[in-house]
Amino acid sequence: MPGRWIAMELTGVDEAVDELRRSVADRAESELFTRAAVSVHLPDSDVVVLKPAGVSRDDLSADSVVVTDMSGKVLDGGLAPWSGGDTHVDVHREMPEVQVIVNTRSTLVMAAAARGEPVPPLPVDAAGGRIPVAPGGSGSGEDIVGTLRSGSSPAVLMRGHGLFTVGSSAGEAVKAAVLLERRIRTIHLGRQLGTAEPLDPQDVDWLRR
């Protein structure tokens, strides 16, 4: 039975939830986390833990998360996964090196995604180079995977779906989401003052050392 099977994985779920809570608490970005969709692929398993939409960091627990297999079938959890949960599962299945995915949909992020143009790097930004835009607007995991594999950025913009960041740990993916949210806000403000000049790729590489 699924319930009996998933009971053997609850320790891993607890650890995944604890890591997510610590990662967000360390950055004091509870509003970002509440509005974000987050998923964790438990190491050495075919299990994905999904954070339900609208659940705050303080309310997140092993009882509130949704647990699925790699086909998206719900194995455990009293709440339904959000509408984009299948996209996360698709990425985890195709990119097993990705442990955590964060999808944010703030107003400015959605506006940047709607523009459909890559977001350039900034001089004081440790989140890597430009943020590419995935083709299409269906939220397809295949489009996200293809875009991530074709570049070096830990993030992708998707029209109508916002910003996706990936990492080998919760801390890595959440940190990228926080930094890139700030970058998009900064670029928006800079455009109100005039034209923002993108950094040379060599300068971006130097800043990442």
Coordinates of C-alpha atoms in Angstrom, one line a residue:
M1 CA 0.0 0.0 0.0
P2 CA 1.3 3.5 -0.8
G3 CA 0.8 4.7 2.8
R4 CA 2.9 1.8 4.2
W5 CA 5.6 2.3 1.6
I6 CA 5.9 6.1 2.1
A7 CA 6.2 5.6 5.9
M8 CA 9.7 4.3 5.2
E9 CA 10.6 7.6 3.5
L10 CA 9.2 10.0 6.2
T11 CA 12.6 10.5 7.8
G12 CA 13.8 11.9 4.4
V13 CA 10.8 14.1 4.1
D14 CA 11.4 15.5 7.6
E15 CA 15.0 16.3 6.7
A16 CA 14.0 17.9 3.4
V17 CA 11.4 20.1 5.1
D18 CA 13.9 21.1 7.8
E19 CA 16.5 22.1 5.3
L20 CA 14.0 24.3 3.4
R21 CA 12.9 26.0 6.5
R22 CA 16.5 26.7 7.6
S23 CA 17.5 27.9 4.1
V24 CA 14.7 30.5 4.0
A25 CA 15.0 31.5 7.6
D26 CA 18.7 32.3 7.0
R27 CA 17.7 34.8 4.3
A28 CA 14.7 36.2 6.1
E29 CA 12.7 36.0 2.9
S30 CA 9.5 34.4 4.3
E31 CA 7.3 36.4 1.9
L32 CA 9.2 35.0 -1.1
F33 CA 8.9 31.5 0.3
T34 CA 5.2 31.8 1.0
R35 CA 4.6 32.8 -2.6
A36 CA 7.1 30.4 -4.1
A37 CA 6.6 26.8 -5.3
V38 CA 9.3 24.6 -4.0
S39 CA 10.2 20.9 -4.7
V40 CA 12.8 18.6 -3.3
H41 CA 14.0 15.3 -4.9
L42 CA 15.0 13.0 -2.0
P43 CA 18.5 11.6 -2.8
D44 CA 18.7 7.9 -3.9
S45 CA 14.9 7.6 -4.4
D46 CA 12.1 8.3 -6.8
V47 CA 10.3 10.5 -4.4
V48 CA 9.6 14.3 -4.8
V49 CA 8.5 16.5 -1.9
L50 CA 6.3 19.5 -3.0
K51 CA 5.5 22.5 -0.9
P52 CA 1.7 23.3 -1.2
A53 CA 1.0 26.9 -2.4
G54 CA 0.2 29.4 0.3
V55 CA 1.8 27.5 3.2
S56 CA 4.2 29.7 5.1
R57 CA 7.6 28.7 6.3
D58 CA 6.4 28.5 9.9
D59 CA 3.5 26.2 9.0
L60 CA 5.5 23.9 6.7
S61 CA 5.8 20.4 8.1
A62 CA 6.1 16.8 7.0
D63 CA 2.3 16.6 7.4
S64 CA 1.6 19.6 5.1
V65 CA 3.8 18.7 2.2
V66 CA 2.8 16.6 -0.8
V67 CA 4.9 13.6 -1.7
T68 CA 4.8 12.2 -5.3
D69 CA 6.7 9.6 -7.3
M70 CA 8.5 10.5 -10.5
S71 CA 5.4 10.2 -12.6
G72 CA 3.6 12.8 -10.5
K73 CA 1.4 10.3 -8.7
V74 CA 0.6 11.5 -5.1
L75 CA 1.9 9.0 -2.6
D76 CA 1.2 11.0 0.6
G77 CA -0.1 14.3 1.9
G78 CA -3.5 15.8 2.7
L79 CA -3.1 18.8 0.5
A80 CA -3.2 18.8 -3.3
P81 CA 0.0 19.9 -5.2
W82 CA -0.2 23.2 -7.0
S83 CA -0.9 23.3 -10.7
G84 CA 2.8 23.5 -11.7
G85 CA 3.8 20.5 -9.6
D86 CA 4.1 18.2 -12.7
T87 CA 6.6 20.6 -14.2
H88 CA 8.9 20.3 -11.2
V89 CA 8.5 16.5 -11.3
D90 CA 9.5 16.5 -15.0
V91 CA 12.7 18.5 -14.3
H92 CA 13.6 16.2 -11.3
R93 CA 13.1 13.1 -13.5
E94 CA 15.2 14.4 -16.4
M95 CA 17.9 16.1 -14.3
P96 CA 18.6 13.9 -11.2
E97 CA 21.5 16.2 -10.2
V98 CA 18.9 18.9 -9.4
Q99 CA 17.8 18.3 -5.8
V100 CA 15.7 21.5 -5.3
I101 CA 13.6 23.7 -7.6
V102 CA 12.2 27.1 -6.6
N103 CA 9.6 28.9 -8.7
T104 CA 8.8 32.5 -7.8
R105 CA 6.0 34.6 -9.3
S106 CA 6.4 38.1 -7.8
T107 CA 4.9 41.0 -9.9
L108 CA 8.3 42.1 -11.3
V109 CA 9.4 38.6 -12.0
M110 CA 6.2 37.9 -14.0
A111 CA 6.7 41.2 -15.8
A112 CA 10.2 40.2 -16.7
A113 CA 9.0 36.9 -17.9
A114 CA 6.3 38.5 -20.0
R115 CA 8.9 40.7 -21.8
G116 CA 10.4 37.4 -23.0
E117 CA 14.0 38.7 -23.0
P118 CA 17.0 37.4 -21.0
V119 CA 17.9 39.3 -17.8
P120 CA 21.5 40.6 -17.9
P121 CA 24.0 40.2 -15.0
L122 CA 24.9 43.0 -12.5
P123 CA 28.3 44.1 -11.2
V124 CA 27.5 43.0 -7.6
D125 CA 25.6 39.8 -8.2
A126 CA 26.9 36.4 -7.2
A127 CA 24.1 34.5 -9.1
G128 CA 26.0 34.0 -12.3
G129 CA 25.4 35.4 -15.8
R130 CA 22.3 36.3 -17.7
I131 CA 19.0 34.6 -17.0
P132 CA 17.7 32.9 -20.2
V133 CA 14.1 32.6 -21.3
A134 CA 12.7 29.2 -22.0
P135 CA 10.8 28.8 -25.3
G136 CA 7.0 28.6 -25.2
G137 CA 4.7 29.5 -22.4
S138 CA 3.1 26.2 -21.4
G139 CA 5.3 25.7 -18.4
S140 CA 6.7 22.5 -19.9
G141 CA 9.4 20.8 -17.9
E142 CA 11.0 19.7 -21.2
D143 CA 11.5 23.4 -22.2
I144 CA 13.1 24.2 -18.8
V145 CA 15.4 21.2 -18.9
G146 CA 16.5 22.1 -22.5
T147 CA 17.2 25.7 -21.5
L148 CA 19.2 24.8 -18.4
R149 CA 21.3 22.3 -20.3
S150 CA 22.1 24.7 -23.0
G151 CA 23.6 27.3 -20.7
S152 CA 25.4 27.8 -17.4
S153 CA 22.8 29.7 -15.4
P154 CA 21.0 28.1 -12.4
A155 CA 17.8 29.9 -13.5
V156 CA 15.3 30.1 -16.2
L157 CA 12.4 32.6 -17.0
M158 CA 9.2 31.1 -18.4
R159 CA 6.5 33.3 -19.9
G160 CA 3.4 33.1 -17.7
H161 CA 5.2 31.0 -15.0
G162 CA 7.9 33.3 -13.6
L163 CA 11.4 32.4 -12.4
F164 CA 12.7 28.9 -11.9
T165 CA 16.0 28.3 -10.0
V166 CA 17.6 25.0 -9.4
G167 CA 20.3 23.7 -7.0
S168 CA 21.9 20.6 -5.5
S169 CA 20.6 21.8 -2.1
A170 CA 17.8 23.9 -0.7
G171 CA 20.2 26.6 0.3
E172 CA 21.7 26.9 -3.2
A173 CA 18.3 27.1 -5.0
V174 CA 16.7 29.5 -2.5
K175 CA 19.8 31.7 -2.5
A176 CA 19.7 31.9 -6.3
A177 CA 16.0 32.8 -6.2
V178 CA 16.5 35.6 -3.6
L179 CA 19.5 37.1 -5.5
L180 CA 17.8 36.9 -8.9
E181 CA 14.6 38.4 -7.5
R182 CA 16.7 41.3 -6.3
R183 CA 18.5 41.6 -9.6
I184 CA 15.2 41.8 -11.5
R185 CA 14.0 44.6 -9.1
T186 CA 17.3 46.4 -9.5
I187 CA 17.2 46.3 -13.3
H188 CA 13.6 47.5 -13.3
L189 CA 14.6 50.5 -11.1
G190 CA 17.7 51.1 -13.3
R191 CA 15.6 51.3 -16.4
Q192 CA 13.6 54.1 -14.8
L193 CA 16.8 56.1 -14.6
G194 CA 18.1 55.3 -18.0
T195 CA 19.8 52.6 -20.1
A196 CA 21.5 49.8 -18.1
E197 CA 24.7 48.5 -19.7
P198 CA 25.2 44.7 -19.4
L199 CA 28.5 43.4 -18.1
D200 CA 31.1 41.8 -20.3
P201 CA 31.0 38.0 -20.0
Q202 CA 34.7 38.0 -18.8
D203 CA 33.8 40.3 -16.0
V204 CA 30.9 38.0 -15.0
D205 CA 33.3 35.1 -14.8
W206 CA 35.7 37.1 -12.7
L207 CA 33.0 38.1 -10.2
R208 CA 32.0 34.4 -9.7
R209 CA 35.5 33.3 -8.6

